[in-house]
XYZ file of N, CA and C in Angstrom:
510
model
N -63.413 -61.653 96.985
C -62.501 -60.817 97.103
C -62.061 -59.795 98.278
N -62.736 -59.130 99.023
C -61.460 -58.575 98.535
C -60.003 -58.162 99.157
N -59.980 -57.302 99.838
C -58.106 -57.410 99.682
C -58.202 -56.260 101.002
N -57.538 -56.088 102.199
C -57.776 -56.041 103.137
C -56.655 -54.739 102.732
N -57.215 -54.083 103.384
C -56.160 -52.830 103.317
C -54.617 -51.988 104.047
N -53.580 -52.085 103.580
C -52.260 -52.293 103.803
C -52.564 -51.510 105.036
N -51.368 -52.210 106.306
C -52.075 -51.560 107.491
C -50.983 -50.460 107.775
N -51.204 -49.438 108.434
C -50.427 -48.139 107.755
C -49.383 -48.212 109.807
N -47.666 -48.162 109.031
C -46.797 -48.873 110.643
C -47.259 -47.121 110.783
N -46.617 -47.538 112.322
C -46.448 -46.036 113.352
C -45.406 -45.304 112.390
N -44.860 -44.136 113.247
C -43.936 -43.106 112.677
C -42.812 -43.915 113.056
N -41.789 -43.826 112.404
C -40.337 -43.918 112.857
C -40.267 -43.559 114.424
N -39.684 -44.078 115.969
C -39.065 -43.555 117.261
C -38.313 -41.709 116.524
N -38.749 -40.913 117.485
C -38.453 -40.227 116.218
C -37.503 -39.672 118.917
N -35.974 -38.557 118.182
C -35.774 -38.308 120.240
C -36.444 -37.558 121.007
N -36.286 -37.754 121.909
C -37.250 -37.366 122.909
C -38.725 -38.694 123.554
N -38.577 -39.526 122.648
C -39.325 -40.970 122.329
C -38.802 -41.483 123.585
N -39.478 -41.959 124.540
C -39.722 -43.230 125.605
C -39.417 -44.688 124.121
N -38.324 -45.578 124.250
C -38.267 -47.171 123.826
C -39.598 -47.477 123.990
N -39.748 -48.178 123.493
C -40.693 -49.740 123.830
C -39.743 -51.051 124.469
N -40.426 -50.778 125.702
C -39.692 -52.525 126.231
C -40.238 -53.425 125.047
N -38.897 -54.430 124.880
C -39.489 -55.449 124.050
C -38.478 -57.013 125.395
N -39.276 -57.304 125.155
C -38.344 -59.248 125.085
C -37.672 -60.191 124.351
N -36.994 -60.948 123.348
C -36.613 -60.705 122.497
C -35.780 -62.748 122.914
N -35.865 -63.456 121.472
C -34.173 -64.600 122.359
C -33.036 -63.707 120.986
N -32.095 -63.951 122.652
C -30.772 -63.888 122.225
C -30.275 -65.241 120.878
N -30.748 -66.488 121.598
C -30.873 -67.924 121.619
C -31.730 -68.220 121.500
N -32.345 -69.479 120.849
C -33.162 -70.486 120.404
C -33.280 -70.277 122.761
N -33.123 -71.026 123.766
C -32.879 -70.756 124.953
C -33.135 -70.000 126.404
N -32.498 -68.909 125.195
C -31.463 -67.395 126.358
C -32.749 -66.300 126.047
N -33.047 -65.098 126.449
C -33.809 -64.030 125.878
C -33.473 -62.920 126.886
N -33.369 -61.458 125.835
C -32.930 -60.512 126.975
C -34.009 -59.849 126.620
N -34.591 -58.826 127.252
C -35.646 -58.284 127.952
C -34.060 -56.287 127.166
N -35.087 -55.622 127.365
C -34.484 -54.375 127.257
C -34.383 -53.386 128.092
N -35.126 -53.965 129.156
C -35.105 -52.761 130.288
C -33.856 -53.525 131.326
N -33.472 -54.437 130.808
C -32.221 -55.390 131.184
C -30.815 -54.480 131.509
N -31.076 -53.461 129.927
C -30.030 -52.841 129.824
C -29.828 -51.486 130.211
N -30.646 -50.976 130.912
C -31.573 -49.625 131.468
C -30.044 -49.283 132.528
N -30.268 -48.010 132.436
C -28.493 -47.651 133.893
C -27.678 -47.116 132.909
N -27.370 -47.763 130.853
C -26.507 -47.260 130.839
C -26.829 -47.110 128.568
N -25.821 -45.838 128.408
C -26.425 -46.378 126.233
C -26.934 -47.206 126.018
N -27.560 -47.468 125.256
C -27.779 -48.862 124.100
C -28.364 -48.076 123.326
N -27.292 -48.818 122.433
C -27.104 -49.044 120.638
C -28.351 -50.102 120.447
N -28.695 -49.711 119.541
C -29.982 -50.478 118.647
C -30.446 -50.963 117.263
N -29.466 -51.536 116.845
C -29.610 -50.796 114.604
C -30.301 -52.997 114.208
N -31.207 -51.844 114.477
C -32.140 -52.845 112.947
C -31.108 -53.210 111.681
N -31.830 -54.126 111.793
C -31.173 -54.276 109.841
C -31.951 -55.764 109.030
N -31.673 -55.822 108.291
C -33.007 -56.603 106.869
C -33.030 -57.376 107.870
N -31.402 -58.887 106.713
C -31.786 -60.215 107.184
C -29.612 -60.406 107.583
N -30.154 -61.762 107.982
C -28.789 -62.948 108.247
C -28.132 -63.055 106.891
N -27.527 -62.396 106.485
C -26.492 -63.033 105.756
C -26.595 -62.663 104.144
N -26.851 -61.277 104.173
C -26.502 -61.117 103.001
C -25.754 -59.717 102.594
N -25.343 -59.471 101.969
C -23.504 -58.828 101.857
C -24.112 -57.491 102.735
N -24.784 -57.172 102.534
C -24.870 -55.654 103.494
C -24.884 -55.632 104.612
N -25.106 -56.033 105.312
C -25.739 -56.357 107.072
C -24.704 -57.235 107.009
N -24.013 -58.175 106.249
C -22.710 -58.509 106.951
C -22.238 -57.568 107.304
N -22.132 -56.762 105.631
C -21.111 -55.203 106.019
C -20.901 -54.290 107.353
N -22.395 -53.991 107.685
C -22.099 -53.290 108.656
C -22.552 -54.112 109.896
N -23.263 -54.880 110.465
C -22.778 -55.175 111.089
C -21.604 -55.760 112.329
N -20.084 -55.918 111.174
C -19.337 -56.099 110.655
C -19.014 -54.910 111.183
N -18.761 -53.970 110.793
C -18.323 -52.640 111.001
C -19.119 -52.290 112.601
N -19.871 -52.381 113.089
C -20.447 -52.218 114.158
C -19.217 -53.288 115.183
N -19.264 -54.808 115.014
C -17.737 -55.408 115.270
C -17.040 -54.578 116.106
N -16.506 -54.288 114.901
C -15.025 -53.935 115.147
C -15.029 -52.398 116.055
N -16.059 -51.811 116.068
C -15.846 -50.736 116.601
C -16.730 -50.575 117.920
N -16.859 -51.478 118.306
C -17.315 -52.425 119.612
C -16.761 -51.455 120.761
N -15.196 -51.236 121.328
C -14.039 -50.506 121.157
C -15.146 -49.387 121.882
N -15.269 -48.858 120.783
C -15.353 -46.568 120.607
C -17.154 -46.927 121.245
N -17.993 -47.572 121.329
C -18.942 -47.874 122.130
C -19.425 -47.979 122.961
N -18.248 -48.636 123.554
C -17.836 -49.799 125.219
C -17.753 -47.844 125.838
N -16.413 -47.692 125.212
C -15.255 -46.071 125.204
C -16.532 -45.367 126.346
N -17.862 -45.156 126.138
C -18.871 -44.583 127.023
C -20.206 -45.091 127.038
N -19.344 -46.622 126.970
C -20.995 -47.538 128.561
C -21.598 -47.483 128.222
N -21.705 -47.839 125.924
C -22.979 -48.312 125.147
C -22.502 -49.409 125.269
N -24.034 -50.622 125.103
C -23.710 -51.935 124.955
C -24.970 -51.407 123.511
N -24.682 -52.587 122.935
C -25.088 -52.438 120.743
C -25.262 -53.843 121.115
N -26.604 -53.536 120.619
C -27.521 -54.888 120.232
C -27.996 -54.647 118.604
N -27.983 -56.136 117.817
C -28.533 -56.007 116.772
C -29.827 -57.096 116.324
N -31.168 -56.558 115.891
C -32.428 -57.000 115.735
C -33.259 -57.521 114.623
N -32.950 -58.707 113.913
C -34.455 -58.515 112.319
C -35.346 -59.914 112.883
N -36.019 -60.000 111.819
C -36.991 -60.524 112.194
C -36.088 -62.331 111.665
N -34.974 -62.365 111.473
C -34.809 -63.577 111.103
C -34.144 -64.669 112.889
N -34.402 -66.287 112.596
C -34.263 -66.298 113.719
C -34.059 -66.909 114.561
N -33.440 -67.340 116.193
C -32.667 -67.485 116.681
C -31.515 -68.676 116.050
N -31.870 -69.212 115.527
C -31.043 -70.186 114.444
C -29.831 -70.002 113.708
N -30.529 -69.238 113.278
C -30.292 -68.976 111.748
C -29.337 -67.437 112.798
N -30.179 -66.942 113.713
C -28.629 -65.435 113.908
C -27.321 -66.226 115.057
N -28.177 -67.598 115.636
C -26.403 -68.385 116.326
C -25.747 -68.720 114.834
N -25.829 -69.186 114.233
C -25.087 -69.933 113.046
C -24.453 -68.515 112.192
N -25.052 -67.210 112.438
C -24.403 -66.388 110.991
C -23.697 -65.300 112.452
N -23.244 -65.131 113.695
C -23.048 -64.452 114.681
C -21.354 -65.619 115.109
N -21.283 -66.454 115.288
C -20.406 -67.615 114.986
C -20.196 -67.749 113.910
N -20.362 -67.922 112.408
C -19.484 -67.787 111.343
C -18.658 -66.156 110.831
N -19.571 -65.608 111.548
C -19.023 -63.450 111.332
C -18.852 -63.546 113.427
N -18.285 -64.640 114.048
C -17.098 -64.118 114.998
C -17.793 -62.275 115.592
N -19.611 -62.367 115.560
C -19.982 -60.723 116.441
C -19.426 -61.128 118.311
N -20.164 -60.065 118.247
C -19.122 -60.112 120.284
C -20.298 -59.236 120.568
N -21.337 -58.499 120.724
C -22.949 -58.883 120.666
C -23.959 -59.517 120.678
N -25.253 -59.683 121.281
C -25.974 -59.856 120.414
C -26.823 -59.508 119.616
N -27.900 -60.255 118.552
C -28.311 -60.810 117.895
C -29.914 -61.642 118.465
N -30.953 -60.699 117.896
C -31.977 -61.509 119.158
C -33.154 -60.821 117.615
N -34.187 -61.862 117.030
C -35.032 -62.082 116.497
C -36.118 -62.076 117.145
N -35.746 -61.128 116.391
C -38.230 -60.236 116.256
C -38.375 -61.281 115.051
N -38.974 -62.175 116.071
C -39.346 -63.758 114.208
C -40.771 -63.426 115.624
N -41.244 -64.345 116.519
C -42.413 -64.578 116.730
C -42.928 -63.299 117.044
N -44.134 -62.520 117.342
C -45.289 -62.545 115.478
C -43.673 -61.774 115.123
N -43.790 -61.962 114.395
C -42.721 -61.386 113.566
C -42.899 -59.632 112.815
N -41.792 -59.375 112.976
C -41.324 -57.798 113.088
C -42.143 -57.044 114.443
N -42.799 -57.799 115.230
C -43.573 -57.162 116.411
C -42.366 -55.085 116.935
N -41.170 -56.187 116.900
C -40.387 -55.120 117.759
C -40.196 -53.577 116.134
N -40.390 -54.287 116.088
C -39.265 -53.494 114.965
C -40.842 -52.483 113.713
N -42.104 -53.231 114.081
C -43.543 -52.222 113.174
C -43.352 -51.432 114.924
N -42.989 -52.082 116.680
C -42.701 -50.145 117.508
C -41.995 -49.329 117.143
N -40.966 -49.698 117.225
C -40.252 -49.397 116.566
C -40.261 -47.767 115.150
N -41.314 -48.460 114.772
C -41.361 -48.187 113.463
C -40.292 -48.013 112.586
N -40.726 -49.324 112.401
C -39.220 -49.280 110.804
C -39.031 -50.531 110.858
N -40.678 -51.902 109.973
C -40.625 -53.173 109.890
C -41.640 -53.043 108.580
N -41.135 -53.185 107.797
C -41.323 -53.552 105.802
C -41.824 -53.890 106.122
N -43.651 -53.805 105.860
C -44.802 -55.403 105.520
C -44.330 -55.978 104.073
N -43.919 -54.770 103.379
C -44.796 -55.997 101.848
C -43.672 -57.344 102.204
N -41.828 -55.913 102.392
C -41.431 -57.291 102.058
C -40.458 -58.001 103.468
N -41.903 -57.469 104.348
C -41.105 -58.725 106.121
C -39.795 -58.677 106.905
N -38.865 -57.199 106.968
C -38.141 -57.539 107.262
C -37.225 -55.720 107.543
N -36.770 -56.146 108.146
C -36.879 -54.190 109.222
C -36.259 -53.233 107.792
N -35.923 -52.608 108.606
C -35.733 -51.563 107.741
C -34.133 -51.669 108.166
N -33.249 -50.539 107.653
C -32.561 -50.229 108.134
C -31.931 -49.180 108.985
N -32.277 -49.806 109.803
C -32.408 -48.447 111.157
C -31.574 -47.805 112.491
N -31.015 -47.064 113.338
C -30.702 -47.287 114.352
C -31.170 -46.646 115.340
N -30.905 -46.873 116.739
C -31.654 -45.880 118.195
C -30.750 -46.500 118.728
N -29.698 -44.483 119.270
C -29.115 -44.411 119.919
C -29.763 -43.858 121.494
N -29.892 -44.818 122.662
C -31.374 -44.536 123.590
C -29.466 -44.127 124.911
N -30.570 -43.565 125.661
C -29.624 -42.558 127.283
C -30.218 -44.005 128.319
N -29.451 -44.154 129.011
C -29.640 -44.780 130.685
C -31.022 -45.247 130.974
N -31.597 -44.863 130.240
C -33.336 -44.636 131.783
C -33.922 -45.371 129.914
N -34.051 -45.069 128.866
C -34.094 -45.943 127.478
C -35.364 -44.873 127.088
N -33.756 -43.762 126.751
C -35.367 -42.943 126.390
C -34.041 -42.372 124.879
N -34.897 -42.392 123.100
C -34.233 -41.996 122.513
C -33.373 -41.333 122.070
N -31.851 -41.431 121.729
C -31.818 -40.266 121.526
C -31.379 -39.504 120.373
N -31.433 -40.327 119.679
C -30.808 -39.633 117.769
C -31.210 -41.529 117.121
N -31.387 -41.557 116.204
C -32.296 -41.958 115.561
C -32.689 -42.285 113.795
N -31.652 -43.298 113.207
C -31.720 -42.762 111.320
C -32.097 -43.994 111.073
N -32.757 -43.936 110.057
C -32.961 -45.248 109.229
C -32.628 -44.675 107.907
N -31.930 -45.572 107.281
C -30.607 -45.624 106.269
C -31.668 -46.252 104.866
N -31.250 -46.324 104.231
C -31.515 -46.383 102.455
C -31.001 -48.044 103.317
N -32.293 -49.505 102.195
C -31.199 -50.769 102.777
C -30.400 -50.875 102.299
N -29.962 -50.611 100.785
C -28.985 -50.992 99.949
C -27.609 -50.604 100.692
N -27.808 -49.314 101.571
C -26.685 -48.863 101.775
C -26.263 -48.570 103.360
N -24.390 -49.377 102.945
C -23.936 -49.495 105.555
C -24.129 -47.808 105.997
N -24.926 -47.762 106.467
C -25.129 -46.637 106.899
C -22.962 -45.671 108.357
N -22.873 -46.615 108.365
C -21.994 -46.328 109.387
C -21.980 -46.540 110.648
N -20.643 -45.766 111.769
C -20.440 -45.428 113.356
C -21.002 -43.858 113.385
N -20.205 -43.145 112.110
C -19.720 -42.061 112.541
C -21.403 -41.279 112.729
N -22.818 -41.561 112.871
C -24.064 -40.411 113.694
C -24.604 -41.818 115.596
N -23.810 -42.617 114.724
C -23.543 -43.650 116.177
C -22.711 -42.799 117.445
N -21.585 -42.482 116.972
C -20.349 -42.109 118.418
C -20.115 -40.743 118.496
N -21.691 -40.065 117.215
C -21.849 -38.605 117.234
C -22.535 -38.576 118.253
N -23.886 -38.775 118.491
C -25.049 -39.586 119.118
C -24.435 -40.247 120.585
N -23.415 -40.909 120.305
C -22.913 -40.888 121.798
C -21.638 -39.805 122.808
N -20.944 -39.273 121.502
C -20.136 -37.579 121.864
C -20.804 -36.600 122.941
N -22.040 -36.761 122.713
C -23.621 -35.671 122.696
C -23.808 -35.933 124.164
N -24.341 -36.951 124.539
C -25.061 -38.205 124.700
C -23.965 -37.668 126.462
N -23.052 -37.633 125.667
C -21.113 -38.002 127.051
C -21.798 -36.657 127.734
N -20.840 -35.642 126.262
C -21.010 -33.415 125.813
C -21.966 -33.263 128.319
N -23.049 -33.296 127.082
C -24.393 -33.310 128.416
C -24.237 -34.080 129.479
N -24.118 -34.709 130.063
C -23.926 -35.980 131.109
C -22.956 -34.859 131.566
N -22.104 -34.311 131.327
C -20.405 -33.952 131.717
C -20.941 -32.235 132.157
N -21.536 -31.348 131.390
C -22.721 -30.760 132.200
C -23.397 -30.208 132.590
N -23.924 -31.516 133.089
C -24.802 -31.866 133.618
C -24.512 -31.636 135.400
N -22.573 -32.362 135.739
C -22.920 -32.555 136.791
C -22.469 -31.272 137.427
N -22.643 -31.554 138.154
C -21.821 -29.851 139.331
C -21.507 -30.181 139.525
């Protein structure tokens, strides 16, 4: 039997690209669409897996920074390929105050559309996207999987968007 060639993933979305819309489970019974968040900045944090040490540190830091994100009117959502059931338990255990979305079935479809699905491992990259209110990527960053990227890049992107918006206002 001949092995199938590896599917090539699309490139990571770059600034200026309209972010693909999606609808994913937030809980086993509730879904959220990216389009529901239009009108305000959105931070999308893709992460490899619930319950892993670096992901816990990263999401914990984001949870602590929510007030700073909200100062810019930004909504944070986090996405991994874990199930909605795993997300529910993880969010409760860690007391996260932002939605964890399940890119579970078809596995990694949303991460693939953003260019951040690791086909070999079956998980997402550790990737961050900041979208403006129209859903256009303003900043994107892919961190090594073993490194917590922190919040400085996100806050810098939000500050830049805020400054640009103020300059555009007559």
